[in-house]
Coordinates of C-alpha atoms in Angstrom, one line a residue:
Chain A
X130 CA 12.4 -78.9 57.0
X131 CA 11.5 -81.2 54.2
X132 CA 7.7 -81.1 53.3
X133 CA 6.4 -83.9 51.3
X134 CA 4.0 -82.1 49.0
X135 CA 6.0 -82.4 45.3
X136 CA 8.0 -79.1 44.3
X137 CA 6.4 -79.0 40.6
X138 CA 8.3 -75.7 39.3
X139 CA 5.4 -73.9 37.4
X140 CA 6.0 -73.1 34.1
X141 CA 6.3 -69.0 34.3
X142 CA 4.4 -67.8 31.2
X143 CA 8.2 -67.7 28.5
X144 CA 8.8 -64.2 27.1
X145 CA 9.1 -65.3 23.4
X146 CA 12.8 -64.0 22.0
X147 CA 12.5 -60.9 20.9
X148 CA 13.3 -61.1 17.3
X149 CA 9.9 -63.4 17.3
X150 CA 8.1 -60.8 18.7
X151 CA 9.7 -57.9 17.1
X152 CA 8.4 -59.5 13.7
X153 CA 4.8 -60.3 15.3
X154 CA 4.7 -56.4 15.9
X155 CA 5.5 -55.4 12.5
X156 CA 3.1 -57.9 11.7
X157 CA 0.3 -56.3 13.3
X158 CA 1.4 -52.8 12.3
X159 CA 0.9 -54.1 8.8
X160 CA -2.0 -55.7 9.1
X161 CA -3.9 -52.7 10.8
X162 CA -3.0 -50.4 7.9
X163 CA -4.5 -52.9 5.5
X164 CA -8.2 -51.3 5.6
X165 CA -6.5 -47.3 5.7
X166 CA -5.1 -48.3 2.2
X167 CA -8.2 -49.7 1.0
X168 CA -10.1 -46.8 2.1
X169 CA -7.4 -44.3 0.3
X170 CA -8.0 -46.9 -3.0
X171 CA -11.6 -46.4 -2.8
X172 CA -12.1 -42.7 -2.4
X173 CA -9.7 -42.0 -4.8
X174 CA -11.5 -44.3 -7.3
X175 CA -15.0 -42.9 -6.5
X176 CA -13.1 -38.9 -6.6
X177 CA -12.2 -39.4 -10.0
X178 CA -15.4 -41.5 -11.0
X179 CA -17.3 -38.1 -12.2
X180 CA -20.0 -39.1 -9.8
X181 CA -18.9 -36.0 -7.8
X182 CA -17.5 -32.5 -7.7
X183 CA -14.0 -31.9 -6.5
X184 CA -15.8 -29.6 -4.0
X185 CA -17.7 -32.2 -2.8
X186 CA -14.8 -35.0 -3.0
X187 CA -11.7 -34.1 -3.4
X188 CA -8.9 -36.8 -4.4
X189 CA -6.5 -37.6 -2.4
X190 CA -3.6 -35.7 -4.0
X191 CA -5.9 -32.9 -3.5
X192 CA -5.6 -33.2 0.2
X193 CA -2.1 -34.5 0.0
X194 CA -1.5 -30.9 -1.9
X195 CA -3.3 -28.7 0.7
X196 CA -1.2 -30.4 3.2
X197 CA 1.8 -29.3 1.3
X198 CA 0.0 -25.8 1.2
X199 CA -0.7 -25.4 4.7
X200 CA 3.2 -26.4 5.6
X201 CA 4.4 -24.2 3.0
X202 CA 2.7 -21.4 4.0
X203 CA 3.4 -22.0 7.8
X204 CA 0.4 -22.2 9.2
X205 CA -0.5 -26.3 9.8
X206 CA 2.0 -26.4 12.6
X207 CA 0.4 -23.5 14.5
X208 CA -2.8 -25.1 13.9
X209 CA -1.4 -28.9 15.3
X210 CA 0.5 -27.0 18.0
X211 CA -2.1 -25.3 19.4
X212 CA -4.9 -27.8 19.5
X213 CA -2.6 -30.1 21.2
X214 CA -2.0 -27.7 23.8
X215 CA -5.5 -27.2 24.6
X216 CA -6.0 -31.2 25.1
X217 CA -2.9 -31.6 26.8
X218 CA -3.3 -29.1 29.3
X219 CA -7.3 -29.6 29.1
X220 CA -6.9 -33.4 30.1
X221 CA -4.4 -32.9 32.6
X222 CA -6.7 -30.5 34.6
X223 CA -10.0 -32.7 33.9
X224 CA -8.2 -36.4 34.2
X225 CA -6.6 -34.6 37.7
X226 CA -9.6 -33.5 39.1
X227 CA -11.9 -36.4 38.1
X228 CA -8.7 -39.1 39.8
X229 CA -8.7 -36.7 43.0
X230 CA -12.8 -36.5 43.7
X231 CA -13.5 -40.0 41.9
X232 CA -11.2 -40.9 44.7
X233 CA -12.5 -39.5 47.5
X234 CA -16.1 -39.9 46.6
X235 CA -15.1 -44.0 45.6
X236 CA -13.8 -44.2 49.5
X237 CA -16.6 -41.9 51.6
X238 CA -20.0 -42.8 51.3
X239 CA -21.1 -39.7 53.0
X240 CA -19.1 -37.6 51.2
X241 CA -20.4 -39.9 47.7
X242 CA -24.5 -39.4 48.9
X243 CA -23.7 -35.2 49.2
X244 CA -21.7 -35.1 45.7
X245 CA -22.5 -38.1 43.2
X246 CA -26.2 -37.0 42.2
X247 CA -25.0 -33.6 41.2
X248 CA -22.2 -34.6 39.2
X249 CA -24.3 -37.2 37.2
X250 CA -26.5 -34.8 36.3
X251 CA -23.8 -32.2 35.0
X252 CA -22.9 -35.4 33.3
X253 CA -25.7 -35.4 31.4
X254 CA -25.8 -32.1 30.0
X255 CA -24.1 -32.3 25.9
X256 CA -21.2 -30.8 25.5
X257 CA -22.2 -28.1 23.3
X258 CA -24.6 -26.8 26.0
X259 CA -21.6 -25.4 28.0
X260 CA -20.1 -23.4 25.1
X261 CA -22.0 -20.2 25.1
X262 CA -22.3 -20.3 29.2
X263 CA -18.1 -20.7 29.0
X264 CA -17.7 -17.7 26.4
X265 CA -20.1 -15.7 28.5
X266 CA -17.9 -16.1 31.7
X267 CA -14.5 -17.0 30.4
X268 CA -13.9 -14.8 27.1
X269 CA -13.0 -15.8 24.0
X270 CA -9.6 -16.6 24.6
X271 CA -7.9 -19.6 25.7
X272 CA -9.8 -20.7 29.1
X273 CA -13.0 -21.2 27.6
X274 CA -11.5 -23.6 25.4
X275 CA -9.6 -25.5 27.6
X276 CA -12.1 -25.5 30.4
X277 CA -14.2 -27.6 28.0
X278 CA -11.7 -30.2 27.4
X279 CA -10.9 -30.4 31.1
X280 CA -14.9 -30.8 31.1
X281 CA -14.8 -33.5 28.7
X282 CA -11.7 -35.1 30.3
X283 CA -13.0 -35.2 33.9
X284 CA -16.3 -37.4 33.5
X285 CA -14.7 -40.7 32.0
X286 CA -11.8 -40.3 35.1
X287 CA -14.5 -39.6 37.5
X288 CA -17.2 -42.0 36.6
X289 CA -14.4 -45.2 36.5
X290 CA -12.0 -44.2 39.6
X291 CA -15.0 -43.5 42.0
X292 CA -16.8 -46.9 40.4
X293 CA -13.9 -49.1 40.4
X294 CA -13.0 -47.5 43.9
X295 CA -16.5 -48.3 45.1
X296 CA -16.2 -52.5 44.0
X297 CA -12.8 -53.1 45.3
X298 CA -12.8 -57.0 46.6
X299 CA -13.9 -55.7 50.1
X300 CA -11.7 -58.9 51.6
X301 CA -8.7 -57.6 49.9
X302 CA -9.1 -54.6 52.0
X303 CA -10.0 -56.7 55.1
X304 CA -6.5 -58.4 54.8
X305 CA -5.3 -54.6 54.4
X306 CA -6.9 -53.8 57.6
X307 CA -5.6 -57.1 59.5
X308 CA -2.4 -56.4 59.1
X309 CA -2.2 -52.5 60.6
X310 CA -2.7 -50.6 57.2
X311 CA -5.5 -47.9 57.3
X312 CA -5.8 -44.1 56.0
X313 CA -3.5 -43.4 53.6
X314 CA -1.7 -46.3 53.5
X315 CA -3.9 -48.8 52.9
X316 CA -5.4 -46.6 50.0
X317 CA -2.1 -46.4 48.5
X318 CA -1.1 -49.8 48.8
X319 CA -4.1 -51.7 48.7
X320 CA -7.0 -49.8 47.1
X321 CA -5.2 -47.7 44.3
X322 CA -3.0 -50.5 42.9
X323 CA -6.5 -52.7 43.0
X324 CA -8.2 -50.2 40.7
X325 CA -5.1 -49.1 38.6
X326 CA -6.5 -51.4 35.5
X327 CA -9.8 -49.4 35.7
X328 CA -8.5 -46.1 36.4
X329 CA -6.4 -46.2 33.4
X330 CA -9.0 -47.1 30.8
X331 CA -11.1 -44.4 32.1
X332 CA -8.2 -42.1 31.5
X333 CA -7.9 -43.1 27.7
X334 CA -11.6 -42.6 27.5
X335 CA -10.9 -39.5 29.0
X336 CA -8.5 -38.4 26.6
X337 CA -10.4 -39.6 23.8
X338 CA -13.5 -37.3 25.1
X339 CA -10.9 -34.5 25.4
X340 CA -10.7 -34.6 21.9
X341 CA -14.1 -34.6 21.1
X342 CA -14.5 -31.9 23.1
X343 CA -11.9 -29.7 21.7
X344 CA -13.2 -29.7 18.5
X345 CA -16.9 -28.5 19.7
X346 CA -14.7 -25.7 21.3
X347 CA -12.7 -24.4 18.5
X348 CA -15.8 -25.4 15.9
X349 CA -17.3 -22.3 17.6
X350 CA -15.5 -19.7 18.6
X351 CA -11.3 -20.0 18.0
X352 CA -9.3 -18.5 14.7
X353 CA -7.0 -20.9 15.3
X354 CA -6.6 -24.9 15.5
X355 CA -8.1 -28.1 13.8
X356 CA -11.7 -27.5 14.4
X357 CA -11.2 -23.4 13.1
X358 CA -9.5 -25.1 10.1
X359 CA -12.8 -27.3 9.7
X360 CA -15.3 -24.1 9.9
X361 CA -13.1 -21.6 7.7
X362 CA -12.6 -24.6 5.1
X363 CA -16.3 -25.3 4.9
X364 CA -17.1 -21.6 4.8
X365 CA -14.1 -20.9 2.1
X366 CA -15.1 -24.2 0.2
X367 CA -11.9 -25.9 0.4
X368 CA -13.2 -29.4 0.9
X369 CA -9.2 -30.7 0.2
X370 CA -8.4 -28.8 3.4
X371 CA -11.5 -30.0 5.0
X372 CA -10.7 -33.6 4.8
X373 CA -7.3 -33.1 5.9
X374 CA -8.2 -31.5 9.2
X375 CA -10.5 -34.9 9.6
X376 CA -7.3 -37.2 8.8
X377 CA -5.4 -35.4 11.1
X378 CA -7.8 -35.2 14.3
X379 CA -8.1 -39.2 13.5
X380 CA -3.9 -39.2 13.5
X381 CA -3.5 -37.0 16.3
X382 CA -6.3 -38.8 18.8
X383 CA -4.6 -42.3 17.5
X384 CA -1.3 -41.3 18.4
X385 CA -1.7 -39.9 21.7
X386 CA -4.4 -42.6 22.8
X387 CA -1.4 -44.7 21.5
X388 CA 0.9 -43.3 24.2
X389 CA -1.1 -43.7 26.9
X390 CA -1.6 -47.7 25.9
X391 CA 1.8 -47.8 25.3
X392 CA 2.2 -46.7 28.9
X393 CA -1.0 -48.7 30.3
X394 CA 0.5 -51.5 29.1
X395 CA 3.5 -51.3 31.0
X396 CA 2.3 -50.5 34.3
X397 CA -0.3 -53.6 33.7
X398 CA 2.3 -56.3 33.2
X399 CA 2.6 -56.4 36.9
X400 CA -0.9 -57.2 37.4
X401 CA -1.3 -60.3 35.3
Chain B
X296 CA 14.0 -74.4 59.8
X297 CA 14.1 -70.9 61.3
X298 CA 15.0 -71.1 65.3
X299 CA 12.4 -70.4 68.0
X300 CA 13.8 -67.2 68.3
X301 CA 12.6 -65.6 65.4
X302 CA 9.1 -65.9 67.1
X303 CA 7.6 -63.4 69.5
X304 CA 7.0 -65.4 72.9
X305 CA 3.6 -66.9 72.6
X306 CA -0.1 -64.9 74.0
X307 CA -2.5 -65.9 75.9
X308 CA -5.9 -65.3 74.8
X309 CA -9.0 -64.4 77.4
X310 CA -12.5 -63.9 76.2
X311 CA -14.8 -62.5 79.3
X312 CA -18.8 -62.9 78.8
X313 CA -18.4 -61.9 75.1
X314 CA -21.3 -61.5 73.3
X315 CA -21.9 -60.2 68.9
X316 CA -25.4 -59.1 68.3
X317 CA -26.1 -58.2 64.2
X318 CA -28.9 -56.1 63.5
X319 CA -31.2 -53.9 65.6
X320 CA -35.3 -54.7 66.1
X321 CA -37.0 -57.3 64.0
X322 CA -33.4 -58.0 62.7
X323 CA -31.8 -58.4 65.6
X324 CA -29.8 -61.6 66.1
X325 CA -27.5 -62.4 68.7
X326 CA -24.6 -64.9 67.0
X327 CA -22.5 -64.8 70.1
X328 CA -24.1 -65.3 73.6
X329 CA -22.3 -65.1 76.6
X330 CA -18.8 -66.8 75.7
X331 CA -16.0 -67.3 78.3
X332 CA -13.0 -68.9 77.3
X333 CA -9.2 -68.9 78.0
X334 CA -6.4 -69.9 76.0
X335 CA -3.4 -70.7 77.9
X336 CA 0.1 -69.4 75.6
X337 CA 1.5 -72.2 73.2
X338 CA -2.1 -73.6 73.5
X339 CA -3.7 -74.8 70.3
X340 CA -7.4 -74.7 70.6
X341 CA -9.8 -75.5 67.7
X342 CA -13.1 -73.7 67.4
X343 CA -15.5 -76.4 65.7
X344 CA -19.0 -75.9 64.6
X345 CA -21.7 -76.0 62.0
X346 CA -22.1 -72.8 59.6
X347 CA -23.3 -69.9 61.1
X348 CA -22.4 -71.3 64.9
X349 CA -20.1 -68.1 65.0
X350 CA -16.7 -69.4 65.3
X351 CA -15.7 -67.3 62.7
X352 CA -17.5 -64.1 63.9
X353 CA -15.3 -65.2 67.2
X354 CA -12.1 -65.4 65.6
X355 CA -12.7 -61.6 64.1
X356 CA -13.4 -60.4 67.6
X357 CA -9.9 -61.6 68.2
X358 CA -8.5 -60.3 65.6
X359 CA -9.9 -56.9 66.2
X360 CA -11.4 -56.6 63.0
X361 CA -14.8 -56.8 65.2
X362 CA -16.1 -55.3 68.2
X363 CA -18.0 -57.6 70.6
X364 CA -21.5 -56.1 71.6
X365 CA -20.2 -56.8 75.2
X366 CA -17.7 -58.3 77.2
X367 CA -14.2 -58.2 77.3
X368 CA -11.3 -59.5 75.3
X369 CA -7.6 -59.7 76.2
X370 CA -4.4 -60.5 74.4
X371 CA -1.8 -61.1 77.1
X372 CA -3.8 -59.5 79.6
X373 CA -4.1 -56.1 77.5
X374 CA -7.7 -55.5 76.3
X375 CA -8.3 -55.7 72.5
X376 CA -9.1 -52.2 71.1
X377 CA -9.3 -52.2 67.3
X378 CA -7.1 -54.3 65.2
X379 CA -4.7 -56.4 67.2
X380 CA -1.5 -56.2 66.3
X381 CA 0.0 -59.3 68.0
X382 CA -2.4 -61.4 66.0
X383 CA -1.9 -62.7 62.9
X384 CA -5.3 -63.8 60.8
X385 CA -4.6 -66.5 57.7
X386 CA -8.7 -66.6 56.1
X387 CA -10.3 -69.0 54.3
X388 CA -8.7 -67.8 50.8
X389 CA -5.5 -66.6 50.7
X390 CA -6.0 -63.1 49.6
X391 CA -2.9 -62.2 48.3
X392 CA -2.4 -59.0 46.5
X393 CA -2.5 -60.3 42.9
X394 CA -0.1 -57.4 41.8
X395 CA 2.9 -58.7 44.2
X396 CA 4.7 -61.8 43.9
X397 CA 4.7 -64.2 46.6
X398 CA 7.8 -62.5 48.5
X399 CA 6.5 -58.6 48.4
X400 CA 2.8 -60.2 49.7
X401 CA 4.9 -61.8 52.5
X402 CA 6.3 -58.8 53.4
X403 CA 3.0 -57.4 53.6
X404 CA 3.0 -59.1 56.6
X405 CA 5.9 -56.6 58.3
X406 CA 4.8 -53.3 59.6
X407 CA 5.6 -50.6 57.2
X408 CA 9.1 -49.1 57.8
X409 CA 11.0 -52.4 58.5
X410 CA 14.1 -51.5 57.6
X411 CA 14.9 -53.1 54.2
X412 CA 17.3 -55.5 55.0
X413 CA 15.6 -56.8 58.3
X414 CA 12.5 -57.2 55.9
X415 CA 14.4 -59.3 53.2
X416 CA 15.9 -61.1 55.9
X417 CA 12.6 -62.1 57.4
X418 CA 10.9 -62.6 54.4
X419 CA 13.3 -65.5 53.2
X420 CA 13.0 -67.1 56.1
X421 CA 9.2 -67.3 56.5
X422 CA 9.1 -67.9 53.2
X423 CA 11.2 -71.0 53.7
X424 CA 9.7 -72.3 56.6
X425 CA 6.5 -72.5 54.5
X426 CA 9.1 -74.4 51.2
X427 CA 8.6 -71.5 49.3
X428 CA 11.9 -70.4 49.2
X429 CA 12.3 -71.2 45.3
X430 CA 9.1 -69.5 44.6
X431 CA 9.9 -65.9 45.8
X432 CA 9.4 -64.0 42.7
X433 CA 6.0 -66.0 41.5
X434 CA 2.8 -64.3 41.6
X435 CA -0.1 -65.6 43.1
X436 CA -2.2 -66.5 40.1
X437 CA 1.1 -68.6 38.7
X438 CA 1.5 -71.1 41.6
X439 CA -1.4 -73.6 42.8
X440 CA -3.9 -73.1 45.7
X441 CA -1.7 -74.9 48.0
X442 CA 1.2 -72.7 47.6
X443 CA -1.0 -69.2 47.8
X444 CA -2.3 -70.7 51.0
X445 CA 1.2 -71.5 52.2
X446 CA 2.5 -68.0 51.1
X447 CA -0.8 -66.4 53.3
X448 CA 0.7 -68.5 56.2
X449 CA 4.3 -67.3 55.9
X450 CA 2.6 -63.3 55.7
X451 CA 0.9 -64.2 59.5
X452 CA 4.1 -66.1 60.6
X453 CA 6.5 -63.0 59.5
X454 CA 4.6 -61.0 62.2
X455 CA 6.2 -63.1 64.8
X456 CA 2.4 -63.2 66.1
X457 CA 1.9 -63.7 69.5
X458 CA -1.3 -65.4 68.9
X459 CA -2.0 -66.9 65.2
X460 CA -5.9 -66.9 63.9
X461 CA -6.7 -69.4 61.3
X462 CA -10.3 -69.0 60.0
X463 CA -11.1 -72.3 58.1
X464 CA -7.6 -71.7 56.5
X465 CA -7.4 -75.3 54.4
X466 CA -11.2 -75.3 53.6
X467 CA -10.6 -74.5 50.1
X468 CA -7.9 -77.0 49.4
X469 CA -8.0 -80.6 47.9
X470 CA -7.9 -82.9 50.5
X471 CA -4.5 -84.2 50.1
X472 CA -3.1 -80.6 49.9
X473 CA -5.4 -80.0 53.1
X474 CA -3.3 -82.6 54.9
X475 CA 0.0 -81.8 54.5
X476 CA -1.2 -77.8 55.3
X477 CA -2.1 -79.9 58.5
X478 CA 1.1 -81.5 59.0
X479 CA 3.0 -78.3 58.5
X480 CA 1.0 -75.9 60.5
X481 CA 1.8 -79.2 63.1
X482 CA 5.6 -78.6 62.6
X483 CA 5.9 -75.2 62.5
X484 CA 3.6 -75.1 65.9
X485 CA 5.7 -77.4 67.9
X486 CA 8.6 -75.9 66.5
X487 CA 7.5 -72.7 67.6
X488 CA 5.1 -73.0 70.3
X489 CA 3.0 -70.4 68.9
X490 CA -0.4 -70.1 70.3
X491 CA -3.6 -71.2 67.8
X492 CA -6.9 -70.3 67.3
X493 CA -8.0 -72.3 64.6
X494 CA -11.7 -72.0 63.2
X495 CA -12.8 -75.4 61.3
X496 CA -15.6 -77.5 60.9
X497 CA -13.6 -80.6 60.1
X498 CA -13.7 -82.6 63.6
X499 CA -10.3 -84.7 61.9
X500 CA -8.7 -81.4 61.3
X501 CA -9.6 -80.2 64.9
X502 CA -8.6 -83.7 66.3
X503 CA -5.0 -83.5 64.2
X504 CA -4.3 -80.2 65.5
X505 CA -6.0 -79.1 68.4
X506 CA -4.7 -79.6 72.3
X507 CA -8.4 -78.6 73.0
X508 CA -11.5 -78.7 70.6
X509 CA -14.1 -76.0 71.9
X510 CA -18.3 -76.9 70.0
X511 CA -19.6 -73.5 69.6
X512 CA -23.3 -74.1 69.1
X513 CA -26.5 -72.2 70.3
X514 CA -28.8 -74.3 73.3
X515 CA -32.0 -74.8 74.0
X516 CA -33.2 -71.2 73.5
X517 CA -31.7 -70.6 69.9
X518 CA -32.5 -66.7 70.2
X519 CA -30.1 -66.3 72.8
X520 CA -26.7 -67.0 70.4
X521 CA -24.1 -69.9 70.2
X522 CA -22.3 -70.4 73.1
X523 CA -19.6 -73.4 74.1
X524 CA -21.3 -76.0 73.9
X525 CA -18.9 -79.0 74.9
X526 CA -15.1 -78.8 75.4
X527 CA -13.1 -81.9 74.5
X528 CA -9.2 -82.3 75.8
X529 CA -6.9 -84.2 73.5
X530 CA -4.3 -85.9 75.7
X531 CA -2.4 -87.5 72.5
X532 CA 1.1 -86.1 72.0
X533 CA 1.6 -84.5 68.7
X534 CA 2.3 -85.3 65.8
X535 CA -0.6 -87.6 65.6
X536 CA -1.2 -90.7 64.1
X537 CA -4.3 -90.1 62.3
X538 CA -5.6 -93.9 62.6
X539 CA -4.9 -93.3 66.1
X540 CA -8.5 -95.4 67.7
X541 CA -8.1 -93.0 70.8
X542 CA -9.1 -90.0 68.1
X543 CA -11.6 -92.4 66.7
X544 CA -13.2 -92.6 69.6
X545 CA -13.2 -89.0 70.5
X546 CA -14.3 -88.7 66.7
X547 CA -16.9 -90.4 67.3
X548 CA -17.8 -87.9 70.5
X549 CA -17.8 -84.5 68.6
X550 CA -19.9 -85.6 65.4
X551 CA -22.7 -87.3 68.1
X552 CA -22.4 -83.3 69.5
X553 CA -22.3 -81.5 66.1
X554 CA -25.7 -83.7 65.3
X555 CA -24.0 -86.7 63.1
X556 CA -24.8 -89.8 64.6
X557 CA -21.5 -91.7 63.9
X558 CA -23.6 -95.2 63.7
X559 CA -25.2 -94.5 60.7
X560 CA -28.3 -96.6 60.2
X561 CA -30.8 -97.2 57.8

């Protein structure tokens, strides 16, 4: 069959070689390091200003030389490893349960007008406010802590699955419906791939608030990790170590929220 | 061109005293009164109206994506009961999955658990007999309106329906991409000899197409629904000429019925 309408090819959206875009990488790489650089300039200008006390600013090498301390004496890695753990393991449980009941509150309304006021208001309460309730029930050792990361991780999952779920383009899943898929099936093929974009930038916020919430945990009651090393610094006046357990939460949260985009980004190419 | 045989044998299509009410109390509002109609198999029949005459709330009682207050609806003599599976619905826009290409939303179209190479096989070939072949791999946002529509088509035809539901399907095309969807909905029906339900309210498109044009519009008590309000048989052999003065003339007939005086005067 011939048809008459003209067969203009579309131009599909060229790749550009990847030397070109290997370079435009590096590019940006460089470029976002540009104001990190700056900011090393400037502190270590105003440290050695005499405008303040090395225990209130230490230089750079200062920090750079606790950080050679803390390896030589063995102990940053234990510190890294085991705040890691607690997010890792934290966000898995939070970002699992907020996918599973974001999900099946975002698909039953009955089930969403018995569970989604309560959460909200759970929601609300600050992070902090959990910590002596979790130490009362939980002990002091490792569950406490990574109940409140799992805490932190859940609401950001929760809050975009069940919303995203909840605003699917209701003929999309009319067409889903036409054509003998219900249950199951047409969740899986129509309504999860339809929210994928959301649901993954509510699990990068969720990661993100993992973080934050790890740090209110071991802040309090831990003797070992990132936030311990910010307490016992502050209460040993070792600013130099101080600052470094702030450089490393920001490296740590960049790299692993880096990760996840790396892997966002993947799984989005098929949707644009 | 894929052979006749690649097509389920066509349905007929019986709607018994079927009637849509929306609403309960002071909301209530009946869209659908009372509508009888038959569709012989291989019979094209065009559902024309004005908005909100409830040819499209007709078409998804069809479909089974509806339930009809009361009355009775049969495919083939077998009583519709939730969503009918030897119908085939292309809407108004083409809602394609915009995370598969063109081929994957075809096979969308196949009940899951076609084996893989059946599917592939079928795919290609409604995908040609809509000229997509080439475009297989595209997704829907990188080809024209046209072509999503086309591709929407080729998901209904892959069902071999037995009975294909077009709800306003070239409505939201230009109107020279509107014709040739015409011409090759034309071909691929007499080709085929599928049965059609087309919804529309473009009395050319219904006059193109259509072996009977069926006014859905409500009578003198409007509170009671639309009903049929005037059946028109189109004796011209298809494919049409569209000057065709015989079509004028019946042209004229259906926009005097739908309220458009076709001797307009000022």
């Amino acid at each position: 069959m011939t048809l008459a309408e003209p067969q203009v090819r579309p131009v599909a959206p060229a790749a550009p070689p990847a030397a070109r875009r290997g370079r435009r990488v590096v590019t940006r790489a460089a470029l976002g390091l540009v104001v990190p650089a700056l900011l090393v300039v400037v502190w270590h200008l105003a440290a050695t200003s005499g405008e303040f006390s090395p225990s209130q600013l230490p230089t750079p090498g200062a920090v750079l030389a606790a950080l050679l301390e803390l390896i030589g004496r063995g102990e940053l890695w234990r510190h890294i490893a085991i705040s890691v753990q607690r997010v890792l393991i934290g966000f898995a449980v939070g970002g699992g349960v907020g996918l599973v009941l974001g999900g099946v509150i975002g698909l039953s309304a009955p089930l969403r007008a018995l569970l989604a006021p309560t959460i909200q208001a759970l929601r609300a309460v600050p992070s902090l406010a959990w910590v002596p309730l979790l130490l009362l029930w939980l002990g002091i050792g490792e569950t406490p802590k990574i109940t409140l990361v799992a805490i932190g991780a859940f609401f950001p999952v929760y809050t975009t699955v069940s919303a995203a779920l909840a605003h699917v383009d209701h003929r999309l899943v009319e067409v889903g419906r036409a054509y003998g898929r219900s249950g199951v099936r047409l969740f899986l093929q129509v309504q999860l791939p339809a929210i994928a974009p959301g649901a993954l930038s509510g699990i990068r916020l969720g990661l993100a608030q993992g973080w934050l919430f790890l740090v209110a945990a071991e802040l309090i009651a831990s003797s070992i990790g990132l936030g311990f090393l910010l307490i016992d610094s502050q209460n040993t006046g070792r600013t130099d170590i101080l600052l470094l357990a702030i450089v490393l939460l920001a490296l740590l949260g960049k790299a692993t929220d880096g990760l996840l985009g790396l892997a966002e980004r993947r799984l989005l190419r098929r949707w644009t | 061109m894929q052979t006749t045989s690649a097509w389920a044998p066509p349905a007929s299509v019986t709607l018994r005293g079927v009637s849509r009410v929306f609403g309960t109390g002071a909301d209530r509002r009946v869209v659908l009164g009372d509508v009888d109609l038959v569709i012989g198999p291989g019979e094209v029949v065009a559902l024309l109206g004005a908005s909100g005459s409830g040819k499209s709330t007709l078409l998804r009682l069809v479909a089974g994506l509806d339930r009809p207050t009361s009355g009775q609806i049969l495919v083939d003599d077998v009583p519709v009961d939730g969503v009918e599976p030897r119908a085939a619905v292309v809407f108004q826009e083409h809602r394609l999955l915009p995370w598969r290409t063109l081929a994957e939303n075809v096979a969308f179209g196949l009940p899951d658990g076609t084996p893989r190479a059946e599917r592939q096989e079928q795919v290609t070939a409604a995908l040609s007999a809509v000229g997509l072949a080439d475009f297989a791999g595209f997704r829907p946002r990188a080809v024209s309106g046209g072509m999503a529509q086309r591709a929407a088509l080729a998901r209904a035809l892959v069902r071999r329906p037995g009975v294909l539901l077009l709800d306003e399907p070239f409505a939201a095309l230009d109107a020279l991409t509107r014709l040739r969807m015409q011409d090759l909905v034309d071909d691929l029906q007499r080709t085929s000899g599928a049965t059609i339900l087309l919804v529309t309210h473009d009395v050319d498109e219904a006059l193109q197409l259509a072996d009977r044009v069926v006014v859905l519009a409500t009578g003198e008590d409007p509170a009671a629904g639309a009903g049929i309000a005037h059946v028109v048989e189109v004796p011209q052999t298809r494919p049409r000429d569209r000057a065709d003065p015989h079509l004028a003339a019946l042209r004229a007939q259906l926009l005097e019925r739908l309220g458009v005086p076709s001797h307009h005067s000022s």
